[in-house]
Amino acid sequence: GRRLTSERPDTTFLLIACGDDYSELLSRYKDELKPYFTFVSVDADLHERLSNKTSFYELCAQYDLPHPLTFVLDKAGAAAGKYHDLPFGFPVAVKPANSVEYLHVDFPGRKKAFILHTPEELAHVVSAIYGAGYGSELIIQDFIPGSDANMRVLNAYVDHDHHVRMMVLGHVLLADPTPEAIGNYAAIIPDYNEGFCLKIKSFLESIGYEGVANFDIKFDPRDGEYKLFEINLRQGRTNFFVTLNGFNLAEYFVDDLVLGNPMEGDTVIGRGDSMLLEVPFSTLKKYAEPGEALDRGIALHKAGKSGWTLRYGRDLSFRRRLLLWRLHRLTAKNYDTYLGKND
């Protein structure tokens, strides 16, 4: 920052964190970075409360936001076997409360999150995670039934005055099945639920949030509610879905932080007509859950209303096309390996 501002004193440098590590560093060192960069970020205390799933679910309860039934297990509780007496039955979902710490933990069979069906599977995973050196809490949750098609993703931009300028809700059709990337979304179509979005808007503004908020959500068919899994304090890996549907996230950053344009009017709750598709179309048709949502996705693709950042028309050299062809073949093979439809 010092070097850049000395070399180009009339330039505004926009700093955007695109990963959990960077998001944490930006919030921790806001004061040191402010002389050189313009950015939006929550302070370190709020960042910790939101990124740690234990305290995030406490905030959800405080603001009456639906979330899965949750049991929090620490290392001492694991040693004492407290996870043998859960307040809900199997199957259960298990994931680390501290996703940043978990990035640096490795062990055979490691996954971003686990779906477990028996007490024996749970005991094995708990032992493996803590045995690998992870020291924070684990989240054990009642597993919400349903496939990837029950997942939703909500993206929002909250400006430096803590006003939510834009929200776009997506309906997931398909997610990555590979252990190291399980749950990463591979196909998303636009969705719309004004009441749910306004509830999240109220939450974000009440806690003084600023920056991009990316929520992972699952629809629970047992009670008809959207339930929050987590908030990412940064752009999601599939945030191009927002731009693809007419709400260019870069413009919101620049309008707010570079041009200094104030928010005009009410929060924009976006509607769209394009599908984000990061897998071969044949893989989507083969593995996505049949139904109205998939039919919409197929229709959008056939109408030429699907896209992906790697299929940028001005960058499709022969070598690029070859690399994408190889990537698609590998992707299709991975889905066949982990989801088992080889016919």
Coordinates of C-alpha atoms in Angstrom, one line a residue:
G1 CA 0.0 0.0 0.0
R2 CA 2.8 2.4 0.8
R3 CA 4.5 1.7 -2.4
L4 CA 1.4 1.9 -4.6
T5 CA 0.3 5.2 -3.1
S6 CA 3.7 6.8 -3.4
E7 CA 4.0 5.7 -7.1
R8 CA 0.4 6.7 -8.0
P9 CA -0.8 9.3 -5.5
D10 CA -3.9 10.2 -7.5
T11 CA -5.2 6.7 -7.8
T12 CA -7.8 5.1 -5.6
F13 CA -6.9 1.5 -4.7
L14 CA -10.0 -0.7 -4.1
L15 CA -9.2 -3.7 -1.9
I16 CA -11.5 -6.8 -2.1
A17 CA -11.1 -9.9 0.0
C18 CA -12.0 -13.0 -2.0
G19 CA -11.2 -15.8 0.5
D20 CA -11.8 -16.6 4.2
D21 CA -8.2 -15.9 5.2
Y22 CA -8.1 -12.6 3.4
S23 CA -11.5 -11.6 4.8
E24 CA -10.2 -12.2 8.3
L25 CA -6.9 -10.3 7.7
L26 CA -8.8 -7.3 6.2
S27 CA -11.0 -7.1 9.3
R28 CA -8.1 -7.5 11.7
Y29 CA -5.9 -4.8 10.1
K30 CA -8.6 -2.3 9.0
D31 CA -6.8 0.6 10.7
E32 CA -3.4 -0.2 9.2
L33 CA -4.8 -0.5 5.7
K34 CA -7.2 2.5 5.6
P35 CA -4.4 5.0 4.7
Y36 CA -3.7 3.2 1.5
F37 CA -6.9 1.4 0.4
T38 CA -10.6 1.8 0.2
F39 CA -12.7 -1.2 1.2
V40 CA -15.7 -2.4 3.2
S41 CA -15.2 -4.8 6.1
V42 CA -16.7 -5.5 9.5
D43 CA -14.5 -5.1 12.5
A44 CA -12.6 -8.0 13.9
D45 CA -15.0 -8.8 16.7
L46 CA -18.1 -9.0 14.5
H47 CA -16.1 -11.0 11.9
E48 CA -15.3 -13.6 14.5
R49 CA -18.9 -13.8 15.7
L50 CA -20.2 -14.3 12.2
S51 CA -17.5 -16.6 10.8
N52 CA -17.5 -18.9 13.8
K53 CA -20.5 -21.0 13.3
T54 CA -21.2 -21.4 17.0
S55 CA -21.6 -17.7 17.6
F56 CA -23.3 -17.3 14.2
Y57 CA -26.1 -19.7 15.3
E58 CA -26.4 -17.7 18.6
L59 CA -27.0 -14.6 16.5
C60 CA -29.5 -16.4 14.4
A61 CA -31.4 -17.4 17.5
Q62 CA -31.2 -13.8 18.8
Y63 CA -32.7 -12.4 15.6
D64 CA -35.2 -15.2 15.1
L65 CA -33.6 -16.5 11.9
P66 CA -34.4 -20.2 11.2
H67 CA -31.4 -22.5 11.4
P68 CA -30.9 -26.3 11.9
L69 CA -31.0 -27.9 15.3
T70 CA -27.4 -27.7 16.5
F71 CA -25.1 -29.4 19.0
V72 CA -21.8 -27.7 19.7
L73 CA -18.9 -30.0 20.6
D74 CA -15.5 -28.9 21.9
K75 CA -12.3 -30.9 22.2
A76 CA -12.9 -31.6 25.9
G77 CA -16.4 -32.7 25.2
A78 CA -15.2 -35.0 22.4
A79 CA -12.7 -36.6 24.8
A80 CA -15.6 -37.1 27.3
G81 CA -17.8 -38.6 24.6
K82 CA -20.6 -36.0 24.9
Y83 CA -21.6 -36.5 21.2
H84 CA -23.0 -39.9 22.1
D85 CA -26.1 -38.2 23.5
L86 CA -27.4 -35.9 20.8
P87 CA -30.8 -34.0 21.1
F88 CA -31.8 -35.3 17.6
G89 CA -31.4 -38.4 15.6
F90 CA -29.4 -39.6 12.6
P91 CA -28.4 -38.7 9.9
V92 CA -26.4 -35.7 11.1
A93 CA -24.2 -33.1 9.4
V94 CA -20.8 -32.3 10.9
K95 CA -18.6 -29.3 10.1
P96 CA -15.9 -27.2 11.8
A97 CA -17.1 -24.1 13.6
N98 CA -13.8 -22.4 12.6
S99 CA -13.5 -22.7 8.9
V100 CA -10.3 -20.7 8.7
E101 CA -8.5 -23.0 11.1
Y102 CA -9.9 -26.0 9.3
L103 CA -8.2 -24.9 6.1
H104 CA -4.9 -25.8 7.6
V105 CA -5.9 -29.3 8.9
D106 CA -5.4 -32.4 6.9
F107 CA -6.2 -36.1 7.4
P108 CA -7.3 -39.1 5.4
G109 CA -10.9 -38.7 4.3
R110 CA -11.0 -35.0 5.0
K111 CA -14.1 -33.2 3.7
K112 CA -15.5 -29.7 4.0
A113 CA -18.5 -31.2 5.7
F114 CA -19.7 -34.7 6.6
I115 CA -23.1 -36.4 6.4
L116 CA -23.1 -39.3 8.8
H117 CA -25.7 -42.0 9.3
T118 CA -24.5 -43.9 12.4
P119 CA -23.0 -43.2 15.8
E120 CA -19.9 -45.2 14.7
E121 CA -19.3 -42.9 11.7
L122 CA -19.7 -39.9 14.0
A123 CA -17.2 -41.2 16.5
H124 CA -14.7 -41.9 13.7
V125 CA -15.0 -38.5 12.2
V126 CA -14.7 -36.6 15.5
S127 CA -11.6 -38.6 16.4
A128 CA -10.0 -38.0 13.0
I129 CA -10.6 -34.2 13.0
Y130 CA -9.3 -33.6 16.6
G131 CA -6.5 -36.2 16.0
A132 CA -5.3 -34.1 13.1
G133 CA -4.7 -31.1 15.3
Y134 CA -8.0 -29.1 14.9
G135 CA -8.6 -27.3 18.2
S136 CA -11.9 -25.4 17.9
E137 CA -15.5 -26.5 18.2
L138 CA -17.3 -28.9 15.9
I139 CA -20.9 -28.3 14.8
I140 CA -23.2 -31.3 14.8
Q141 CA -26.5 -30.7 13.2
D142 CA -29.8 -32.3 12.4
F143 CA -29.6 -33.1 8.8
I144 CA -32.2 -31.4 6.7
P145 CA -33.6 -33.9 4.2
G146 CA -33.4 -33.3 0.5
S147 CA -30.9 -33.1 -2.4
D148 CA -28.9 -30.2 -3.7
A149 CA -32.2 -28.9 -5.2
N150 CA -33.2 -27.8 -1.7
M151 CA -30.2 -25.5 -1.4
R152 CA -30.4 -21.7 -1.9
V153 CA -27.7 -19.1 -1.9
L154 CA -28.3 -15.4 -1.1
N155 CA -25.8 -12.7 -2.1
A156 CA -26.0 -9.1 -0.8
Y157 CA -23.9 -5.9 -1.0
V158 CA -24.0 -3.8 2.1
D159 CA -22.4 -0.3 1.8
H160 CA -20.1 1.5 4.1
D161 CA -23.1 3.1 5.8
H162 CA -24.5 -0.3 6.6
H163 CA -27.3 -0.1 4.0
V164 CA -28.2 -3.2 2.0
R165 CA -28.1 -2.0 -1.6
M166 CA -28.7 -5.2 -3.4
M167 CA -29.8 -8.8 -2.8
V168 CA -30.1 -11.7 -5.2
L169 CA -31.4 -15.2 -4.3
G170 CA -30.4 -18.3 -6.2
H171 CA -31.8 -21.8 -6.4
V172 CA -29.1 -24.4 -6.5
L173 CA -29.7 -27.3 -9.0
L174 CA -26.4 -29.2 -8.5
A175 CA -23.4 -29.1 -6.2
D176 CA -19.9 -30.7 -6.3
P177 CA -19.8 -34.2 -4.9
T178 CA -16.0 -34.5 -4.5
P179 CA -14.7 -34.7 -0.9
E180 CA -12.4 -31.7 -1.1
A181 CA -15.1 -29.5 -2.7
I182 CA -18.3 -31.0 -1.5
G183 CA -21.2 -28.5 -1.5
N184 CA -19.6 -26.0 -3.9
Y185 CA -22.4 -25.0 -6.2
A186 CA -22.2 -26.0 -9.9
A187 CA -25.5 -24.9 -11.3
I188 CA -27.8 -22.0 -10.0
I189 CA -31.0 -20.5 -11.4
P190 CA -32.6 -17.3 -10.2
D191 CA -35.1 -17.4 -7.3
Y192 CA -37.2 -14.8 -5.6
N193 CA -38.6 -14.6 -2.0
E194 CA -39.1 -11.0 -0.9
G195 CA -40.2 -11.8 2.7
F196 CA -37.1 -13.9 3.4
C197 CA -34.8 -11.3 1.8
L198 CA -36.2 -8.5 3.8
K199 CA -35.7 -10.5 7.0
I200 CA -32.0 -11.0 6.1
K201 CA -31.7 -7.3 5.2
S202 CA -33.0 -6.3 8.7
F203 CA -30.5 -8.7 10.3
L204 CA -27.5 -7.3 8.3
E205 CA -28.4 -3.7 9.0
S206 CA -29.2 -4.3 12.7
I207 CA -25.7 -5.8 13.3
G208 CA -23.9 -3.0 11.4
Y209 CA -22.7 -5.2 8.6
E210 CA -20.7 -3.9 5.6
G211 CA -19.3 -5.6 2.6
V212 CA -20.5 -8.6 0.6
A213 CA -22.6 -11.2 2.4
N214 CA -23.0 -14.7 1.0
F215 CA -25.5 -17.0 2.8
D216 CA -25.8 -20.8 2.4
I217 CA -29.4 -21.8 3.0
K218 CA -31.5 -25.0 2.7
F219 CA -35.2 -25.3 2.4
D220 CA -36.6 -27.7 5.0
P221 CA -39.6 -29.6 3.6
R222 CA -40.6 -30.7 7.1
D223 CA -41.7 -27.2 8.1
G224 CA -41.5 -25.2 4.9
E225 CA -38.7 -22.8 6.2
Y226 CA -35.5 -21.6 4.7
K227 CA -32.8 -22.4 7.2
L228 CA -29.4 -20.7 7.4
F229 CA -26.3 -22.8 7.4
E230 CA -23.6 -20.1 7.3
I231 CA -22.6 -16.6 6.2
N232 CA -19.4 -16.0 4.1
L233 CA -18.0 -12.6 4.7
R234 CA -16.9 -12.2 1.1
Q235 CA -17.9 -13.1 -2.4
G236 CA -18.8 -16.7 -2.9
R237 CA -17.0 -18.7 -5.5
T238 CA -20.2 -18.6 -7.6
N239 CA -20.9 -14.9 -7.2
F240 CA -20.7 -14.4 -10.9
F241 CA -24.3 -15.7 -10.8
V242 CA -25.2 -12.2 -9.5
T243 CA -23.5 -10.4 -12.3
L244 CA -24.8 -12.8 -14.9
N245 CA -28.4 -11.8 -13.9
G246 CA -27.8 -8.1 -14.3
F247 CA -26.4 -7.0 -10.9
N248 CA -22.7 -6.4 -11.5
L249 CA -21.1 -6.6 -8.1
A250 CA -18.0 -4.6 -9.2
E251 CA -20.3 -1.7 -9.9
Y252 CA -21.6 -1.7 -6.4
F253 CA -18.1 -1.6 -5.0
V254 CA -17.1 1.3 -7.3
D255 CA -20.3 3.3 -6.8
D256 CA -20.0 3.0 -3.0
L257 CA -16.3 3.3 -2.4
V258 CA -14.7 5.0 -5.4
L259 CA -17.4 7.3 -6.7
G260 CA -19.0 7.8 -3.3
N261 CA -22.5 7.7 -4.8
P262 CA -25.1 7.5 -2.0
M263 CA -27.8 4.8 -2.0
E264 CA -30.9 5.8 -3.9
G265 CA -34.3 4.3 -3.2
D266 CA -35.0 1.0 -1.6
T267 CA -32.9 -2.2 -1.5
V268 CA -32.9 -3.9 -4.9
I269 CA -34.1 -7.5 -4.6
G270 CA -33.0 -8.9 -7.9
R271 CA -34.9 -11.0 -10.3
G272 CA -33.0 -12.7 -13.1
D273 CA -33.3 -14.9 -16.1
S274 CA -29.9 -16.6 -16.5
M275 CA -28.4 -19.8 -15.1
L276 CA -24.8 -20.2 -13.8
L277 CA -23.5 -23.5 -15.2
E278 CA -20.1 -24.8 -14.2
V279 CA -20.5 -28.4 -15.4
P280 CA -21.3 -29.9 -18.8
F281 CA -24.9 -29.6 -19.6
S282 CA -25.1 -33.4 -19.9
T283 CA -23.9 -33.7 -16.3
L284 CA -26.6 -31.3 -15.1
K285 CA -29.4 -33.3 -16.8
K286 CA -27.9 -36.6 -15.5
Y287 CA -27.5 -35.7 -11.9
A288 CA -29.7 -32.8 -10.9
E289 CA -33.0 -33.7 -9.2
P290 CA -35.9 -33.9 -11.7
G291 CA -38.6 -31.3 -11.3
E292 CA -39.8 -27.8 -12.1
A293 CA -36.5 -26.2 -11.1
L294 CA -34.4 -28.4 -13.4
D295 CA -36.9 -27.9 -16.2
R296 CA -36.4 -24.1 -15.8
G297 CA -32.6 -24.6 -15.9
I298 CA -32.8 -26.7 -19.1
A299 CA -35.0 -24.2 -20.7
L300 CA -32.7 -21.3 -19.8
H301 CA -29.7 -23.1 -21.2
K302 CA -31.5 -24.0 -24.5
A303 CA -32.5 -20.3 -24.8
G304 CA -28.9 -19.3 -24.5
K305 CA -29.3 -17.9 -21.0
S306 CA -26.5 -19.7 -19.2
G307 CA -23.0 -18.7 -18.5
W308 CA -19.8 -19.2 -16.6
T309 CA -16.7 -17.0 -16.1
L310 CA -14.4 -19.5 -17.8
R311 CA -16.5 -19.4 -21.0
Y312 CA -15.7 -15.7 -21.7
G313 CA -16.2 -15.2 -25.4
R314 CA -13.2 -12.9 -25.9
D315 CA -10.8 -15.4 -24.3
L316 CA -11.7 -18.6 -26.1
S317 CA -8.5 -19.3 -27.9
F318 CA -8.0 -22.8 -29.3
R319 CA -5.8 -23.6 -26.2
R320 CA -8.4 -22.3 -23.9
R321 CA -11.1 -24.4 -25.6
L322 CA -8.9 -27.5 -25.3
L323 CA -8.4 -26.9 -21.6
L324 CA -12.1 -26.4 -21.0
W325 CA -12.8 -29.6 -22.9
R326 CA -10.4 -31.5 -20.7
L327 CA -11.9 -29.9 -17.6
H328 CA -15.4 -30.9 -18.6
R329 CA -14.3 -34.5 -19.2
L330 CA -12.7 -34.6 -15.7
T331 CA -15.8 -33.0 -14.1
A332 CA -18.1 -35.5 -15.7
K333 CA -15.9 -38.4 -14.6
N334 CA -15.9 -37.0 -11.0
Y335 CA -19.7 -36.9 -10.9
D336 CA -19.9 -40.4 -12.3
T337 CA -17.4 -41.6 -9.7
Y338 CA -19.1 -40.1 -6.7
L339 CA -22.7 -40.2 -7.7
G340 CA -22.6 -43.5 -9.5
K341 CA -24.5 -43.2 -12.7
N342 CA -22.1 -44.6 -15.2
D343 CA -24.6 -45.7 -17.8

